[in-house]
Coordinates of C-alpha atoms in Angstrom, one line a residue:
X1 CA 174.7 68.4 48.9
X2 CA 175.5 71.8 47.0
X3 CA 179.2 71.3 45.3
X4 CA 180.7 74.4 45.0
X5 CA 183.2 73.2 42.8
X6 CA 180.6 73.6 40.0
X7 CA 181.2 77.5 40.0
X8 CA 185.1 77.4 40.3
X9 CA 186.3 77.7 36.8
X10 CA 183.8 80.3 35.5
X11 CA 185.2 82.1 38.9
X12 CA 188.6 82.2 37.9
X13 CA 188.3 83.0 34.7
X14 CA 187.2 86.8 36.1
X15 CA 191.1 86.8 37.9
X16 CA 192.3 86.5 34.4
X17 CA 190.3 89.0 32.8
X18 CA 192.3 91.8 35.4
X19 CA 195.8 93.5 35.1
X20 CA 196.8 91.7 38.1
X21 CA 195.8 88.5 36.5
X22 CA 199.3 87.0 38.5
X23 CA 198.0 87.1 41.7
X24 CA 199.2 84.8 44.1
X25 CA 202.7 85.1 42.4
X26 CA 205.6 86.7 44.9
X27 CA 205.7 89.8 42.5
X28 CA 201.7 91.0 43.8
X29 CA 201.9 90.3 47.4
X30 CA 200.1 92.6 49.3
X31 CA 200.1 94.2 52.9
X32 CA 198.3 92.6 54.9
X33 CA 195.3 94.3 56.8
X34 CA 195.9 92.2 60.2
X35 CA 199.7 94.1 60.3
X36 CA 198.0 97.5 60.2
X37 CA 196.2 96.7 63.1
X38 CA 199.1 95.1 64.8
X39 CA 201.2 98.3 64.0
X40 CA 198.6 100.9 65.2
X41 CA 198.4 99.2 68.6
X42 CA 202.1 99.0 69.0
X43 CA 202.5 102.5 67.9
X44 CA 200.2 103.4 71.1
X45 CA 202.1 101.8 73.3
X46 CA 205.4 103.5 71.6
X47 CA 203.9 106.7 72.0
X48 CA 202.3 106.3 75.4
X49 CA 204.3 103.0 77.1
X50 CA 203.2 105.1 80.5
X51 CA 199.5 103.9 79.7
X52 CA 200.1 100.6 78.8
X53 CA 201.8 99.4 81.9
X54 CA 205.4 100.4 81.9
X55 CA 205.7 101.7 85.4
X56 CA 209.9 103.0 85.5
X57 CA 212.6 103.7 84.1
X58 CA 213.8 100.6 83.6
X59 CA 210.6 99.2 82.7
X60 CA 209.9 102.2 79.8
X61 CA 213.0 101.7 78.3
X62 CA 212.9 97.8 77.4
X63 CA 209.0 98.6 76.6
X64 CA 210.4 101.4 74.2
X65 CA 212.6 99.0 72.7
X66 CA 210.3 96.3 72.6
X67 CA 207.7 98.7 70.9
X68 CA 210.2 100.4 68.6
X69 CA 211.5 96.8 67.1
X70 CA 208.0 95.6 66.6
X71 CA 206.6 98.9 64.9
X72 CA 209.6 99.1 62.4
X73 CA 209.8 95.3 61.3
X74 CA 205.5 95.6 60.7
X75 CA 206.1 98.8 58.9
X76 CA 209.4 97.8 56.8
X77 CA 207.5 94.4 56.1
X78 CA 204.6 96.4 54.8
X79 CA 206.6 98.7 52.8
X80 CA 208.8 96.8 51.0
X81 CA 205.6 94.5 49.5
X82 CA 203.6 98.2 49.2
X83 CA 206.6 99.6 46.7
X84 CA 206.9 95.8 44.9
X85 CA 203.4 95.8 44.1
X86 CA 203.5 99.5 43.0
X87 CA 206.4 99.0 41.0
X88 CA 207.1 95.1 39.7
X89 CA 209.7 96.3 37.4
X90 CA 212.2 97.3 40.5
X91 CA 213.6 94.1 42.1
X92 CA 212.4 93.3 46.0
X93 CA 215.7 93.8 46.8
X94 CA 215.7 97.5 45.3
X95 CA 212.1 97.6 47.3
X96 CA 213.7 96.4 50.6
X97 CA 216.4 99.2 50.7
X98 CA 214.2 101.9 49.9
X99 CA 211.8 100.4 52.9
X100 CA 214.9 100.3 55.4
X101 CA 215.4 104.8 54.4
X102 CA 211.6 105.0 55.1
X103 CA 212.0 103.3 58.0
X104 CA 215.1 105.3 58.9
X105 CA 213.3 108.6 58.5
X106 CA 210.5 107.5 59.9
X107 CA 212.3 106.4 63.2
X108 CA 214.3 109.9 63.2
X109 CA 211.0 111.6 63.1
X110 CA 209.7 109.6 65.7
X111 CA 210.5 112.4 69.0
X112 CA 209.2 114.8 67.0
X113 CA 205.5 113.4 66.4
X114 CA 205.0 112.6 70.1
X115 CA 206.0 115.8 71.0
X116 CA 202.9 117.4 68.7
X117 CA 201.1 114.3 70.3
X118 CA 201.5 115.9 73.4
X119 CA 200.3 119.2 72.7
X120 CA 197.5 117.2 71.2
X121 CA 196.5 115.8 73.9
X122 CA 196.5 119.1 76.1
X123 CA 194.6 120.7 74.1
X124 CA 191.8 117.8 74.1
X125 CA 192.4 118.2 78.0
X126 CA 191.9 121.8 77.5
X127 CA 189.0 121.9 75.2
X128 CA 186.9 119.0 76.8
X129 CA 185.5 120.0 80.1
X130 CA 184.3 116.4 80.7
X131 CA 187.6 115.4 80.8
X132 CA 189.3 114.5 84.1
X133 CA 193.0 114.4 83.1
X134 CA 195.5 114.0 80.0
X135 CA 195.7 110.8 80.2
X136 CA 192.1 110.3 79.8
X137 CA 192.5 112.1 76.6
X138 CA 195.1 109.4 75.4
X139 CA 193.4 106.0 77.0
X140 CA 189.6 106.9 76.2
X141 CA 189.3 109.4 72.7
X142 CA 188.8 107.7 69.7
X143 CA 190.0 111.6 68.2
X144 CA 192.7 111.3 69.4
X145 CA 193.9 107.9 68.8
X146 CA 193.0 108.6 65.3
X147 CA 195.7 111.4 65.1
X148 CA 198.2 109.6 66.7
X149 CA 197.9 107.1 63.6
X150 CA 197.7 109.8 61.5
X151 CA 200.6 111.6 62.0
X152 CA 202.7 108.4 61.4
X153 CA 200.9 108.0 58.2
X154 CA 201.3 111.0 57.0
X155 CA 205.3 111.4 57.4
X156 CA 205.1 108.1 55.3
X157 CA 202.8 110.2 52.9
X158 CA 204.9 112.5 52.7
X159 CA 207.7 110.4 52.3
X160 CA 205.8 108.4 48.8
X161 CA 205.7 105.1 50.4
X162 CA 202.7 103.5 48.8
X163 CA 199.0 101.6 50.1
X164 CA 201.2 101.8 53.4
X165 CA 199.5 105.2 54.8
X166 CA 196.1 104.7 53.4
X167 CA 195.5 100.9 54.9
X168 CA 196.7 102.9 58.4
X169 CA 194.1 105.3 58.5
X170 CA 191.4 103.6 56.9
X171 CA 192.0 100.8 58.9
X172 CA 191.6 103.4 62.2
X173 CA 188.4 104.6 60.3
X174 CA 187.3 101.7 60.9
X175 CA 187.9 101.4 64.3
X176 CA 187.0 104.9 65.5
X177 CA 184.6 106.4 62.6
X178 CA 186.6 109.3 62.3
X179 CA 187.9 109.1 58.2
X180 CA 191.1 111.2 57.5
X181 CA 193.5 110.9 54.6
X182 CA 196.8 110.4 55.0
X183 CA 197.6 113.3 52.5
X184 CA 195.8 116.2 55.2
X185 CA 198.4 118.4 57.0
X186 CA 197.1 119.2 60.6
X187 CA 199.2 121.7 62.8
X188 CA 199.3 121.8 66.4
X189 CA 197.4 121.4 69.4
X190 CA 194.5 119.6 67.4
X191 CA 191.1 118.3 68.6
X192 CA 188.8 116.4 67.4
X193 CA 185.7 115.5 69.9
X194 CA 183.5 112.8 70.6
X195 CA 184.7 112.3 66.3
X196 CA 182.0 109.8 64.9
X197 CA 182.1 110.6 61.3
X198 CA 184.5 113.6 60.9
X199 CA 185.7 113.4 57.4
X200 CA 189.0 115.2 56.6
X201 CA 190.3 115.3 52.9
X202 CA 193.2 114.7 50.9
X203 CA 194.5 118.2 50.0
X204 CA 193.3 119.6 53.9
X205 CA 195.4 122.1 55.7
X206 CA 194.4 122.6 59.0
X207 CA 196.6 125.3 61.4
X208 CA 197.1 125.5 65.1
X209 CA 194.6 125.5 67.8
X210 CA 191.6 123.9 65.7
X211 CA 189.1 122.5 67.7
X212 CA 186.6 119.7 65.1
X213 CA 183.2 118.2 66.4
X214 CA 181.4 114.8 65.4
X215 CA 179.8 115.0 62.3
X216 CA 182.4 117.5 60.8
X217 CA 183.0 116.9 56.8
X218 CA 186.3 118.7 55.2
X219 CA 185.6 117.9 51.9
X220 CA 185.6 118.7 47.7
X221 CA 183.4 119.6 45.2
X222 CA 183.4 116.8 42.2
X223 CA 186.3 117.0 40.0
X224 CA 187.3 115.0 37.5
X225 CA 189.3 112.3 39.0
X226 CA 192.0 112.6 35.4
X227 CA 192.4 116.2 35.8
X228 CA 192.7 116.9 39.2
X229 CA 196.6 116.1 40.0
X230 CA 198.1 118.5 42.7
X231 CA 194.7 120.8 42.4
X232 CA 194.1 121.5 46.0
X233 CA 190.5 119.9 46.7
X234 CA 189.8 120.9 49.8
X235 CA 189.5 123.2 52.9
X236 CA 192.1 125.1 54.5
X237 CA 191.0 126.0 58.0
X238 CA 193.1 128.5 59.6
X239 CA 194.9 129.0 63.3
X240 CA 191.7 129.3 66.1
X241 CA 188.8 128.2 64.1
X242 CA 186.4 125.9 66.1
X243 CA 183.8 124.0 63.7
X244 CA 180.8 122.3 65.6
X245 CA 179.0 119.2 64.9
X246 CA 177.9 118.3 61.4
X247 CA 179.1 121.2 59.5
X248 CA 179.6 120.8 56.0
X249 CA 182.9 122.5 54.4
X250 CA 183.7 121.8 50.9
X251 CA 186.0 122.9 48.6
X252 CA 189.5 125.1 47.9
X253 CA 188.2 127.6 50.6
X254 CA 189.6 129.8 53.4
X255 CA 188.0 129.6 56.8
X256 CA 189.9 132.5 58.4
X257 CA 191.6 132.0 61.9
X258 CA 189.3 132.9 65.0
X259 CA 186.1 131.7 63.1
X260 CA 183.5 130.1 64.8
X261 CA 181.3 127.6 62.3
X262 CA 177.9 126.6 64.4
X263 CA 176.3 122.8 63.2
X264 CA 174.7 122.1 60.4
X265 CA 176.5 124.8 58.6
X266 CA 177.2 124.5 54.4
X267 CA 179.2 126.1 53.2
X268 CA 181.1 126.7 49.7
X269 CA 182.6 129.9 49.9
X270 CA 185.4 131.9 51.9
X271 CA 185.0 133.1 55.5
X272 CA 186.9 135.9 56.7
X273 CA 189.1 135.9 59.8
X274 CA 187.4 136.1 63.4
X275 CA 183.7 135.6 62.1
X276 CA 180.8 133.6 63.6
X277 CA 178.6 131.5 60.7
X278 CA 175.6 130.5 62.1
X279 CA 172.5 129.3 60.0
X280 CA 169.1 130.8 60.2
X281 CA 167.4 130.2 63.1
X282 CA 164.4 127.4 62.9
X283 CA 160.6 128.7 63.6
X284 CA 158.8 127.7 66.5
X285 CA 154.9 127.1 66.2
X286 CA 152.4 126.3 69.0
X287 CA 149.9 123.7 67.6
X288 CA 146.4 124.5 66.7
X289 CA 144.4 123.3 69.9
X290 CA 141.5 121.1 68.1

């Protein structure tokens, strides 16, 4: 019979060779993973309790409430242990208060995401012509459920609140393929279709009306990960600008509003306002007849 225990102390000893050689102690608790989930699904029916079986008034407002409670005890949960383990040297109770302002905010905020949620969804409604209606944008498109999580994630971003945001969307990366960082500020009436693999970095700034396809990659050169605090990495895409599947945009560059970018596109340079980028067009050759 194999006996594991043969293997344990020579295991352990690598836990003490770490900086967080106290795991396991109160002070290094983590979020956990499983609460993430929990909270993205709640925050779906928060957003959207018409879709999740709340059927009147009466009905959406103890669904609301319901919702509401759940989503801020998960995410005050998660934040006070995020900002402990980030900084031991503040007491949990110091941790707690600063989670129950995030919270606060976060709550105050809360009408003011689903409204850009909306547009969101109007203009996948709008720029799909497979889809039937709205609310098949918000029940069946892993885009946009991925920007719902997103925009909560990024007003906790915003806000400093540690691990919190990142577990949120890498958890719906996860779930969806579609990879954006908490840090990337998206505007309005945003779209991202079909999404497997769309990849949208840190220091992004995306405007109004910008339509993404599958395959899409928003991304930086390599920079030296000590010398690259608050150097913008990334993209910034512009109001209007439609990118199609599998283009490659890396970099601090400009994609100017109105653009078209066509697939397969790389590129590492600036693109004026209401251009087309296309790349060359492949040969065609008849086979020799043998």
């Amino acid at each position: 019979m194999y006996i594991a225990e043969r293997f344990v102390d020579s295991f352990l000893d690598s836990f003490a060779r770490t900086h967080r050689s106290s795991f396991g102690l109160p002070a290094s608790k983590l979020p956990k993973m499983e609460d993430i989930e929990t909270l993205e699904d709640t925050l779906m029916t928060l957003f959207f309790p018409g879709h999740q079986g709340a059927e009147n008034a009466r009905s959406l407002r103890s669904t609301v409430e319901y919702s509401l409670e759940n989503a801020t005890r998960l995410l005050y949960d998660s934040i006070s242990l995020a900002r402990h383990y980030e900084s031991p040297e503040l007491s949990i109770e110091e941790c707690e208060k600063q989670a129950e302002r995030d919270v606060d905010r976060l709550a105050e905020a809360l009408p003011s995401i689903r409204k850009l949620l909306k547009k969101d969804a109007e203009a996948g409604f709008d720029g799909d012509p497979a889809s039937k209606s709205v609310h098949e944008i918000i029940l069946c498109y892993p885009g946009f459920r991925a920007l719902t999580v997103h925009r909560v994630a990024h007003f906790l971003y915003k806000l400093g609140v540690p691990l919190v945001p990142r577990m949120m969307n890498e958890m719906m990366h996860s779930r969806t393929g579609i990879d954006i960082h908490p840090g990337a500020e998206i505007g309005e009436s945003f779209f991202i279709d079909h999404g497997t693999g769309v990849v949208i970095g840190e220091t992004t700034i995306i405007g109004n009306n910008v339509k993404l396809y599958q395959g899409v990659t928003l991304g930086a050169l390599s920079v030296d990960k000590h010398d690259d605090s608050g150097v913008k990495r990334h993209p910034t895409i512009e109001d209007n600008v439609t990118i199609y599947a599998n283009a490659t945009l890396l970099g601090n560059i400009t994609i100017g509003h109105d653009t078209i970018i066509a697939s397969n596109a790389w590129i590492r340079e600036d693109i004026p306002h209401d251009s087309v980028v296309t790349m060359a067009r492949p040969e065609t050759r008849v086979k020799p007849k043998r």
